[in-house]
Coordinates of C-alpha atoms in Angstrom, one line a residue:
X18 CA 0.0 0.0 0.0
X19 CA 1.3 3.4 -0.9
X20 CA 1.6 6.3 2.3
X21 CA 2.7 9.7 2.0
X22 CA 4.9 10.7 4.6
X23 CA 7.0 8.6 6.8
X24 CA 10.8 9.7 6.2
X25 CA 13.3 7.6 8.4
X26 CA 15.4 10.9 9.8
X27 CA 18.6 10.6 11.2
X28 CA 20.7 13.1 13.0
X29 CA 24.4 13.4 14.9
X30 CA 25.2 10.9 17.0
X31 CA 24.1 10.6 20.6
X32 CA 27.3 12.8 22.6
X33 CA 28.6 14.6 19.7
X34 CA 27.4 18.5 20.2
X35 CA 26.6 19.6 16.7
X36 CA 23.3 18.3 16.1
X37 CA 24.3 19.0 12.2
X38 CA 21.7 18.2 9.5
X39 CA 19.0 15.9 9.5
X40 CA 19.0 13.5 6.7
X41 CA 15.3 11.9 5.6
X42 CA 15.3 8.9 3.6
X43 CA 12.0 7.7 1.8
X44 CA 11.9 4.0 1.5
X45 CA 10.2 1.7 -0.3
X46 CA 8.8 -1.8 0.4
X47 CA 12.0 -4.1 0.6
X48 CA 14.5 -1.7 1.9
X49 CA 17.0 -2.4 4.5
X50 CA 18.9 0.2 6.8
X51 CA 21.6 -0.7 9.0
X52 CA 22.6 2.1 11.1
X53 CA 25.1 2.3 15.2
X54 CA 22.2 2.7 17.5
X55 CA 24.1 5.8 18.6
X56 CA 22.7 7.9 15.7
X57 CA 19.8 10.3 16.6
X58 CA 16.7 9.0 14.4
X59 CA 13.4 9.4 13.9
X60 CA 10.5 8.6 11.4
X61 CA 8.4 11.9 9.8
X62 CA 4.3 11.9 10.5
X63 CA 2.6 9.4 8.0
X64 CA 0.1 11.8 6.5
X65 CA -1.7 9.4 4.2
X66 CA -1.9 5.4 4.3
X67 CA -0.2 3.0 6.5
X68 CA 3.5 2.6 7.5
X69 CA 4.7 -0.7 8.5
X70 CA 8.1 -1.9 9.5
X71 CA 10.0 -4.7 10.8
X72 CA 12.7 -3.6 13.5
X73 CA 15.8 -5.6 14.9
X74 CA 18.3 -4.6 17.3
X75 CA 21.9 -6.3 17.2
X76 CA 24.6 -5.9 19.5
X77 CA 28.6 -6.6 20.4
X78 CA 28.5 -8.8 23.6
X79 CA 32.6 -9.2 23.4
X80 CA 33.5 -5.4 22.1
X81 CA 32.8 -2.3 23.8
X82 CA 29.0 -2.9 24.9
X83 CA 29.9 -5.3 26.8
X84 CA 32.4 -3.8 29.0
X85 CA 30.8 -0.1 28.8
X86 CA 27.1 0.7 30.6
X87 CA 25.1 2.8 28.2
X88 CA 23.8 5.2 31.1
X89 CA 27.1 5.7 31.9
X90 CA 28.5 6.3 28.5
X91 CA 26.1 8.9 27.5
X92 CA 25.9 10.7 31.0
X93 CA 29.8 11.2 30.4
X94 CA 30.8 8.9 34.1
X95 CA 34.3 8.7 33.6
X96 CA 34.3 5.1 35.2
X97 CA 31.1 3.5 33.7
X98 CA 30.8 0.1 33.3
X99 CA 29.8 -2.3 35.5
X100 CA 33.3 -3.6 35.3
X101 CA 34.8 -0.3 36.2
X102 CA 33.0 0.1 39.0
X103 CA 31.7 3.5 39.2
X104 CA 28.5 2.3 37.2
X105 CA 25.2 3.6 39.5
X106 CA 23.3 0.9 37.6
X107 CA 24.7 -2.1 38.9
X108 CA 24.6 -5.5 36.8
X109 CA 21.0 -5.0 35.6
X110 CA 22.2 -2.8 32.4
X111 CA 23.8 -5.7 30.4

C-alpha cells in the first residue's frame, strides 16, 4: 500500500554537540537500513496510508557494549561500566 509521509530521519550521533543536519530517507517496500544505534533518528508523520516496518536490534557482547554501561557512557561517568565500578546501575544494564 502506498503512504505519504513517513521519512526515516537521522541526526548526529548521541554525545557529539553539533546536532548537524538531519537526513530523511523515503523507503520503499523491501528496503533495508543498517545504522550504530548511537545515531539520533526518527521517522516523519505518515500523512496518508499506512507505514509498517520490521525492527531488529543487534549488538557486540565481546567489544565495547559489553564492557561499557550505556547510562554511563552517555551521562559522560568517567568510570562506567559495570566492570569499572563507578556504574550507578549495577549488573541490571547488560
Amino acid at each position: 500500500e502506498e503512504f505519504d509521509g513517513g521519512e526515516l530521519c537521522f541526526g548526529a550521533a548521541r554525545g557529539e554537540k553539533d546536532e548537524g543536519d538531519v537526513t530523511a530517507l523515503r523507503l520503499t517496500r523491501g528496503n533495508v537500513v543498517l545504522h550504530s544505534g548511537r545515531q539520533l533518528h526518527s521517522v516523519s508523520e505518515v500523512t496518508r496510508g499506512e507505514r509498517f516496518v520490521f525492527i531488529t536490534w543487534t549488538r557486540d557482547y565481546e567489544g565495547f557494549r559489553s564492557r561499557t554501561c550505556p547510562c554511563c557512557f552517555l551521562n559522560g561517568r568517567k568510570e562506567g561500566g559495570s566492570k569499572g565500578g563507578g556504574c550507578i546501575c549495577g549488573s541490571a544494564w547488560n
